[in-house]
Structure formats: structure tokens, C-alpha cells
Short mmCIF file of C-alpha atoms and ligand atoms in Angstrom, two decimals:
data_model
loop_
_atom_site.label_atom_id
_atom_site.label_comp_id
_atom_site.label_asym_id
_atom_site.label_seq_id
_atom_site.Cartn_x
_atom_site.Cartn_y
_atom_site.Cartn_z
CA UNK A 1310 -108.40 58.30 -46.34
CA UNK A 1311 -109.08 54.76 -47.52
CA UNK A 1312 -107.71 54.22 -51.02
CA UNK A 1313 -109.68 51.88 -53.24
CA UNK A 1314 -107.52 51.56 -56.37
CA UNK A 1315 -104.00 50.99 -55.12
CA UNK A 1316 -101.83 49.02 -57.60
CA UNK A 1317 -104.58 49.23 -60.25
CA UNK A 1318 -103.98 50.48 -63.79
CA UNK A 1319 -107.02 52.30 -65.14
CA UNK A 1320 -107.73 53.60 -68.64
CA UNK A 1321 -110.31 56.35 -69.10
CA UNK A 1322 -111.21 57.24 -72.70
CA UNK A 1323 -112.31 60.75 -73.68
CA UNK A 1324 -110.67 62.03 -70.53
CA UNK A 1325 -108.72 65.13 -71.56
CA UNK A 1326 -111.55 67.69 -71.54
CA UNK A 1327 -110.91 70.15 -68.70
CA UNK A 1328 -114.52 70.13 -67.47
CA UNK A 1329 -115.54 66.62 -68.43
CA UNK A 1330 -116.55 63.51 -66.54
CA UNK A 1331 -113.45 61.69 -67.85
CA UNK A 1332 -110.80 63.97 -66.37
CA UNK A 1333 -112.66 64.18 -63.06
CA UNK A 1334 -112.67 60.38 -63.03
CA UNK A 1335 -108.96 60.15 -63.80
CA UNK A 1336 -108.25 62.59 -60.94
CA UNK A 1337 -110.38 60.63 -58.45
CA UNK A 1338 -108.81 57.31 -59.52
CA UNK A 1339 -105.34 58.86 -59.15
CA UNK A 1340 -106.21 60.13 -55.65
CA UNK A 1341 -107.23 56.54 -54.83
CA UNK A 1342 -103.79 55.23 -55.74
CA UNK A 1343 -104.35 54.12 -59.34
CA UNK A 1344 -102.01 54.60 -62.26
CA UNK A 1345 -104.18 56.42 -64.78
CA UNK A 1346 -104.18 56.37 -68.56
CA UNK A 1347 -105.95 59.29 -70.16
CA UNK A 1348 -106.87 58.93 -73.82
CA UNK A 1349 -108.65 61.44 -76.03
CA UNK A 1350 -108.99 62.25 -79.71
CA UNK A 1351 -108.34 65.94 -78.94
CA UNK A 1352 -104.58 66.34 -79.21
CA UNK A 1353 -104.49 69.85 -77.78
CA UNK A 1354 -106.53 68.82 -74.75
CA UNK A 1355 -104.14 65.88 -74.26
CA UNK A 1356 -101.18 68.29 -74.26
CA UNK A 1357 -102.92 70.40 -71.64
CA UNK A 1358 -103.45 67.54 -69.18
CA UNK A 1359 -99.90 66.22 -69.45
CA UNK A 1360 -98.19 67.41 -66.29
CA UNK A 1361 -101.29 67.35 -64.09
CA UNK A 1362 -100.16 64.04 -62.62
CA UNK A 1363 -96.85 62.45 -61.64
CA UNK A 1364 -95.47 60.86 -64.82
CA UNK A 1365 -94.71 57.64 -62.94
CA UNK A 1366 -98.42 57.03 -62.44
CA UNK A 1367 -99.86 58.60 -65.57
CA UNK A 1368 -99.85 58.15 -69.33
CA UNK A 1369 -101.65 60.50 -71.72
CA UNK A 1370 -102.30 59.18 -75.22
CA UNK A 1371 -103.97 60.82 -78.19
CA UNK A 1372 -106.21 58.14 -79.66
CA UNK A 1373 -109.49 57.82 -81.51
CA UNK A 1374 -111.78 55.11 -80.09
CA UNK A 1375 -113.27 54.59 -83.55
CA UNK A 1376 -109.89 53.38 -84.84
CA UNK A 1377 -109.15 49.73 -84.05
CA UNK A 1378 -105.47 50.46 -84.62
CA UNK A 1379 -105.50 53.32 -82.09
CA UNK A 1380 -107.25 51.13 -79.49
CA UNK A 1381 -104.70 48.33 -79.91
CA UNK A 1382 -101.88 50.88 -79.73
CA UNK A 1383 -103.27 52.24 -76.42
CA UNK A 1384 -103.44 48.74 -74.92
CA UNK A 1385 -99.89 48.03 -76.13
CA UNK A 1386 -98.43 51.26 -74.72
CA UNK A 1387 -100.17 50.75 -71.38
CA UNK A 1388 -98.77 47.21 -71.14
CA UNK A 1389 -95.31 48.47 -72.03
CA UNK A 1390 -95.39 51.14 -69.30
CA UNK A 1391 -97.43 49.48 -66.53
CA UNK A 1392 -97.55 45.76 -67.40
CA UNK A 1393 -101.25 45.28 -66.65
CA UNK A 1394 -104.74 46.75 -67.26
CA UNK A 1395 -107.29 46.49 -64.45
CA UNK A 1396 -109.96 48.97 -65.42
CA UNK A 1397 -111.33 50.45 -68.64
CA UNK A 1398 -113.85 53.28 -68.47
CA UNK A 1399 -115.46 53.73 -71.89
CA UNK A 1400 -116.25 57.42 -71.46
CA UNK A 1401 -115.58 58.95 -74.90
CA UNK A 1402 -118.84 60.13 -76.38
CA UNK A 1403 -120.45 62.73 -78.59
CA UNK A 1404 -124.00 63.97 -78.88
CA UNK A 1405 -126.13 65.99 -81.27
CA UNK A 1406 -129.44 67.63 -80.34
CA UNK A 1407 -131.52 67.09 -83.46
CA UNK A 1408 -134.95 65.63 -84.16
CA UNK A 1409 -135.59 62.20 -85.65
CA UNK A 1410 -136.32 63.37 -89.21
CA UNK A 1411 -133.28 65.64 -89.25
CA UNK A 1412 -130.73 62.86 -88.67
CA UNK A 1413 -128.45 62.65 -91.70
CA UNK A 1414 -126.54 59.49 -92.65
CA UNK A 1415 -123.19 61.01 -91.59
CA UNK A 1416 -124.64 62.10 -88.24
CA UNK A 1417 -125.94 58.60 -87.59
CA UNK A 1418 -122.54 57.12 -88.40
CA UNK A 1419 -120.48 59.41 -86.20
CA UNK A 1420 -122.83 59.29 -83.20
CA UNK A 1421 -123.10 55.49 -83.35
CA UNK A 1422 -119.40 55.13 -84.08
CA UNK A 1423 -117.92 57.14 -81.21
CA UNK A 1424 -120.36 55.97 -78.55
CA UNK A 1425 -120.97 52.33 -79.51
CA UNK A 1426 -118.26 51.16 -81.92
CA UNK A 1427 -115.70 52.94 -79.72
CA UNK A 1428 -116.86 50.90 -76.72
CA UNK A 1429 -116.59 47.70 -78.75
CA UNK A 1430 -113.11 48.40 -80.13
CA UNK A 1431 -111.53 49.67 -76.91
CA UNK A 1432 -113.04 46.80 -74.91
CA UNK A 1433 -111.79 44.26 -77.47
CA UNK A 1434 -108.28 45.70 -77.13
CA UNK A 1435 -108.11 45.22 -73.35
CA UNK A 1436 -110.14 42.03 -72.94
CA UNK A 1437 -107.41 39.49 -73.83
CA UNK A 1438 -105.15 41.13 -71.22
CA UNK A 1439 -107.84 41.15 -68.52
CA UNK A 1440 -108.72 37.51 -69.29
CA UNK A 1441 -105.10 36.50 -68.95
CA UNK A 1442 -104.86 38.35 -65.62
CA UNK A 1443 -108.11 36.68 -64.49
CA UNK A 1444 -109.44 40.05 -63.35
CA UNK A 1445 -110.71 43.28 -64.86
CA UNK A 1446 -113.51 45.83 -64.71
CA UNK A 1447 -115.00 47.47 -67.80
CA UNK A 1448 -117.36 50.38 -67.22
CA UNK A 1449 -119.51 51.92 -69.93
CA UNK A 1450 -120.88 55.44 -69.94
CA UNK A 1451 -124.39 55.16 -71.27
CA UNK A 1452 -127.05 57.79 -70.51
CA UNK A 1453 -130.54 58.30 -69.10
CA UNK A 1454 -131.29 59.07 -72.73
CA UNK A 1455 -131.04 55.31 -73.44
CA UNK A 1456 -133.78 54.60 -70.89
CA UNK A 1457 -136.14 57.51 -71.50
CA UNK A 1458 -135.81 57.74 -75.27
CA UNK A 1459 -134.11 61.09 -75.05
CA UNK A 1460 -132.30 63.16 -72.49
CA UNK A 1461 -132.17 66.89 -72.95
CA UNK A 1462 -129.31 67.35 -75.39
CA UNK A 1463 -129.18 64.05 -77.23
CA UNK A 1464 -131.04 63.20 -80.42
CA UNK A 1465 -132.70 59.83 -81.14
CA UNK A 1466 -129.49 58.43 -82.68
CA UNK A 1467 -127.69 59.28 -79.40
CA UNK A 1468 -130.42 57.41 -77.46
CA UNK A 1469 -129.98 54.46 -79.81
CA UNK A 1470 -126.21 54.44 -79.40
CA UNK A 1471 -126.41 54.70 -75.62
CA UNK A 1472 -129.09 51.96 -75.48
CA UNK A 1473 -126.84 49.83 -77.69
CA UNK A 1474 -124.08 50.26 -75.13
CA UNK A 1475 -126.35 48.78 -72.44
CA UNK A 1476 -127.08 45.70 -74.57
CA UNK A 1477 -123.48 45.23 -75.60
CA UNK A 1478 -122.35 45.64 -72.00
CA UNK A 1479 -124.77 43.01 -70.70
CA UNK A 1480 -123.73 40.55 -73.41
CA UNK A 1481 -120.06 41.16 -72.59
CA UNK A 1482 -120.79 40.61 -68.88
CA UNK A 1483 -122.31 37.20 -69.65
CA UNK A 1484 -119.41 36.13 -71.83
CA UNK A 1485 -116.52 37.49 -69.78
CA UNK A 1486 -117.66 36.77 -66.22
CA UNK A 1487 -116.14 33.30 -66.24
CA UNK A 1488 -112.74 34.92 -66.87
CA UNK A 1489 -113.08 37.27 -63.89
CA UNK A 1490 -113.87 40.28 -66.07
CA UNK A 1491 -116.81 42.37 -64.87
CA UNK A 1492 -118.74 44.70 -67.20
CA UNK A 1493 -121.16 47.34 -65.91
CA UNK A 1494 -122.82 50.47 -67.24
CA UNK A 1495 -123.64 53.84 -65.76
CA UNK A 1496 -126.56 55.97 -66.94
CA UNK A 1497 -125.93 59.61 -65.97
CA UNK A 1498 -128.77 62.12 -66.06
CA UNK A 1499 -128.02 65.74 -66.82
CA UNK A 1500 -124.44 66.42 -65.76
CA UNK A 1501 -123.02 69.95 -65.88
CA UNK A 1502 -120.07 69.72 -68.33
CA UNK A 1503 -119.14 71.36 -71.66
CA UNK A 1504 -121.99 69.34 -73.22
CA UNK A 1505 -124.46 71.48 -71.23
CA UNK A 1506 -122.41 74.65 -70.66
CA UNK A 1507 -124.09 77.84 -71.88
CA UNK A 1508 -127.02 75.93 -73.38
CA UNK A 1509 -129.42 76.30 -70.43
CA UNK A 1510 -131.07 79.59 -69.49
CA UNK A 1511 -132.60 80.05 -66.02
CA UNK A 1512 -136.14 79.20 -67.17
CA UNK A 1513 -134.98 75.98 -68.86
CA UNK A 1514 -132.98 75.03 -65.80
CA UNK A 1515 -135.94 75.62 -63.44
CA UNK A 1516 -138.15 73.45 -65.66
CA UNK A 1517 -135.58 70.65 -65.69
CA UNK A 1518 -135.15 70.82 -61.91
CA UNK A 1519 -138.89 70.25 -61.44
CA UNK A 1520 -138.27 66.73 -62.75
CA UNK A 1521 -135.24 65.99 -60.57
CA UNK A 1522 -136.17 64.96 -56.99
CA UNK A 1523 -132.68 65.77 -55.69
CA UNK A 1524 -133.21 69.28 -57.12
CA UNK A 1525 -129.85 69.89 -58.76
CA UNK A 1526 -127.98 69.01 -61.92
CA UNK A 1527 -125.37 66.30 -61.58
CA UNK A 1528 -121.66 67.01 -61.44
CA UNK A 1529 -118.76 65.12 -63.03
CA UNK A 1530 -117.81 64.14 -59.46
CA UNK A 1531 -121.18 62.38 -59.00
CA UNK A 1532 -120.43 60.14 -61.98
CA UNK A 1533 -116.73 59.72 -61.11
CA UNK A 1534 -117.64 58.41 -57.63
CA UNK A 1535 -119.88 55.75 -59.19
CA UNK A 1536 -117.09 54.78 -61.59
CA UNK A 1537 -114.79 54.48 -58.56
CA UNK A 1538 -117.18 52.02 -56.92
CA UNK A 1539 -117.45 49.92 -60.10
CA UNK A 1540 -113.69 50.04 -60.71
CA UNK A 1541 -112.81 48.95 -57.19
CA UNK A 1542 -113.15 45.63 -55.40
CA UNK A 1543 -116.10 47.13 -53.45
CA UNK A 1544 -118.22 45.97 -56.39
CA UNK A 1545 -116.51 42.64 -57.01
CA UNK A 1546 -119.78 40.65 -57.15
CA UNK A 1547 -121.48 43.10 -59.50
CA UNK A 1548 -121.55 42.52 -63.25
CA UNK A 1549 -124.05 43.21 -66.01
CA UNK A 1550 -125.56 46.01 -63.92
CA UNK A 1551 -126.80 49.42 -64.95
CA UNK A 1552 -126.39 52.10 -62.29
CA UNK A 1553 -128.42 55.31 -62.58
CA UNK A 1554 -126.73 58.56 -61.57
CA UNK A 1555 -129.55 60.95 -62.28
CA UNK A 1556 -130.82 62.53 -59.04
CA UNK A 1557 -134.08 60.62 -59.48
CA UNK A 1558 -134.81 62.13 -62.90
CA UNK A 1559 -135.78 58.65 -64.09
CA UNK A 1560 -137.02 56.17 -61.50
CA UNK A 1561 -138.05 52.75 -62.73
N1 LIG B 1846 -122.89 65.60 -69.57
C1 LIG B 1846 -124.01 64.89 -69.52
O1 LIG B 1846 -125.08 65.40 -69.18
C2 LIG B 1846 -123.98 63.41 -69.85
C3 LIG B 1846 -125.13 62.65 -69.55
C4 LIG B 1846 -125.13 61.29 -69.85
C5 LIG B 1846 -124.03 60.70 -70.44
N2 LIG B 1846 -122.93 61.47 -70.74
C6 LIG B 1846 -121.81 60.81 -71.37
O2 LIG B 1846 -120.66 60.98 -70.56
C7 LIG B 1846 -119.48 60.90 -71.36
C8 LIG B 1846 -118.59 62.10 -71.06
O3 LIG B 1846 -119.27 63.27 -71.46
P1 LIG B 1846 -118.94 64.74 -70.91
O4 LIG B 1846 -120.24 65.35 -70.52
O5 LIG B 1846 -117.82 64.71 -69.93
O6 LIG B 1846 -118.52 65.47 -72.26
P2 LIG B 1846 -117.13 65.93 -72.86
O7 LIG B 1846 -117.42 66.43 -74.24
O8 LIG B 1846 -116.44 66.83 -71.90
O9 LIG B 1846 -116.30 64.56 -72.93
C9 LIG B 1846 -116.24 63.71 -74.02
C10 LIG B 1846 -114.78 63.52 -74.42
O10 LIG B 1846 -114.72 62.52 -75.44
C11 LIG B 1846 -113.72 62.92 -76.35
N3 LIG B 1846 -113.96 62.25 -77.64
C12 LIG B 1846 -114.89 62.58 -78.58
N4 LIG B 1846 -114.77 61.76 -79.63
C13 LIG B 1846 -113.75 60.89 -79.34
C14 LIG B 1846 -113.15 59.81 -80.05
N5 LIG B 1846 -113.56 59.47 -81.27
N6 LIG B 1846 -112.12 59.14 -79.45
C15 LIG B 1846 -111.68 59.51 -78.22
N7 LIG B 1846 -112.22 60.54 -77.52
C16 LIG B 1846 -113.24 61.21 -78.07
C17 LIG B 1846 -113.85 64.43 -76.43
O11 LIG B 1846 -112.67 65.03 -76.97
C18 LIG B 1846 -114.13 64.79 -74.97
O12 LIG B 1846 -112.93 65.05 -74.26
C19 LIG B 1846 -119.98 60.82 -72.81
O13 LIG B 1846 -119.98 59.48 -73.22
C20 LIG B 1846 -121.39 61.35 -72.72
O14 LIG B 1846 -122.21 60.89 -73.77
C21 LIG B 1846 -122.89 62.81 -70.45
#
């Protein structure tokens, strides 16, 4: 099997959830030869993933992307262990299925903070290192919700946060390209993870599938494979792009 990430050091945030996109991504990157850094705010989940990978090529760190100090600590510990940072996947995210008028100030803050501020802080922590190396790939996990004004499980504040990630990512791509740092975003459709688990009955699922030309929900693997492409040199002339992984749910 061709390996696309040999010698690369890759950080994936929000990657300790057993059924999430992040852990699937870390596994795929590891299979492709990368050293992987898994970060997550959930300490127990972090404890559970320690041991899944050979310690020589893996670091698991409990860290909150909303804390600038935590983000800087992650970058520092990765440099201490591996000496470089090639890829950052901003994957940590939270959602809340409420209607526009129901959004409370605290809800707005936490949804915007984890999804958008977290992307800003973690990217700021790795950027000086990538610039110095003259190479790096930052990948942001937005959502079809940013493009359609709502997915299935996200409220309007989630759409706003995910749309903000697209704008921030494009601006970063413009500024950082000259230093060899690429920045791209992925907009997943409905992906079967804990976010969706148990919340869809058969009738709801059938209705959703009517709007998906490829006639199935997405899997974490579908998104992980796109992250692999953007992390690897296969995409080395691509920056500022938004790649849809939605089975055709939104075609534009
Ligand atoms: N599942 C979908 O249908 C779907 C669709 C589009 C986009 N997304 C996005 O994909 C990403 C992964 O989602 P998922 O479906 O795997 O869900 P998930 O809940 O399994 O993964 C999110 C992870 O982020 C972690 N996290 C939450 N707050 C954090 C913080 N402050 N700091 C660090 N980590 C934090 C959680 O502990 C969890 O492990 C999210 O950004 C989500 O918005 C998911």
C-alpha cells in the first residue's frame, strides 16, 4: 500500500471520541506512516485512546481548543517529542439543535468559541513552526450547515460558526501561502457519529436519504480520506479550497 504521510507529524483536535471523525482520521494518518497527536478536552476519552497506537508515533494530550494556553502547550509538547508539525486538522467541534429565537447568550458563546475561536487559537499556535519549516497543511472541519444555512442537527449559531471557519480559512490561506503553509476546509454533510447516533428514526432517515444522491449517510472514513488528501503532498497546489464531502446533499 502506498503511504502518503511518512515522516509527517499530524495533530488532530477533538480526536479522542471512539466513534468520531477525529479518531478515524488519526487512525488513517497513522496507517499512512504519520506520527499522530490526538488532542481532546475529554480527559476520560483521552485515557481510553492511549495505547491504541505505538507510543513512538503517538502523543495523546488533554487540551481545550478554547484555551490559548492549552493550544500553545500542545504545540510545545509536540515539538519536544517530534521536533516538527506538518499537519493540523481543526476537528474539535460542538453543535446544538435549537431554533434562532431560542439561542441564549451562553449557547452562542460556546458554539462560536469551540468551533471558530478554537480554530483560530490552535492554528496560531502551530503557524510560526510551519512558517519556519517552510511547509505545513492546516485543515478545517466546517460543515454543509455553513453553506445551506443549517444542516440537520446544527442550529443557526452552528451555521454561523462553521461559515466563519470558511472565511477565516480563506484569509489564512492568502496570508500564509507565501510561507508554504496551505489552509483548506472540508464541509461534511450528515456523517454517522455520536452527533447523530440515536437521533434518527427510520422515517427521518428515509426522508434525509431522498436528498442525498449517493443514497447513504456519510461515514467518518469518508471525511478522514479527504483529510488524508489535504494533509498529503497529493494536494500540494491546493490552498484556500473548500471540499464538500456530502454525497451530493448540497451541489452548487
Ligand atoms: N457528524 C456530522 O454529521 C458532522 C457534519 C459536519 C461537520 N461535523 C464536524 O466534524 C467535527 C467532528 O465531529 P464528530 O461528528 O466526529 O463529533 P464528535 O462529538 O464525536 O467529535 C467532536 C470531538 O470534539 C471534542 N471537543 C469538544 N469540545 C472541545 C474543546 N473545547 N476542545 C477540544 N476538543 C473538544 C469532543 O470531546 C469530541 O471528541 C466537528 O467539528 C463537527 O462539527 C460533523
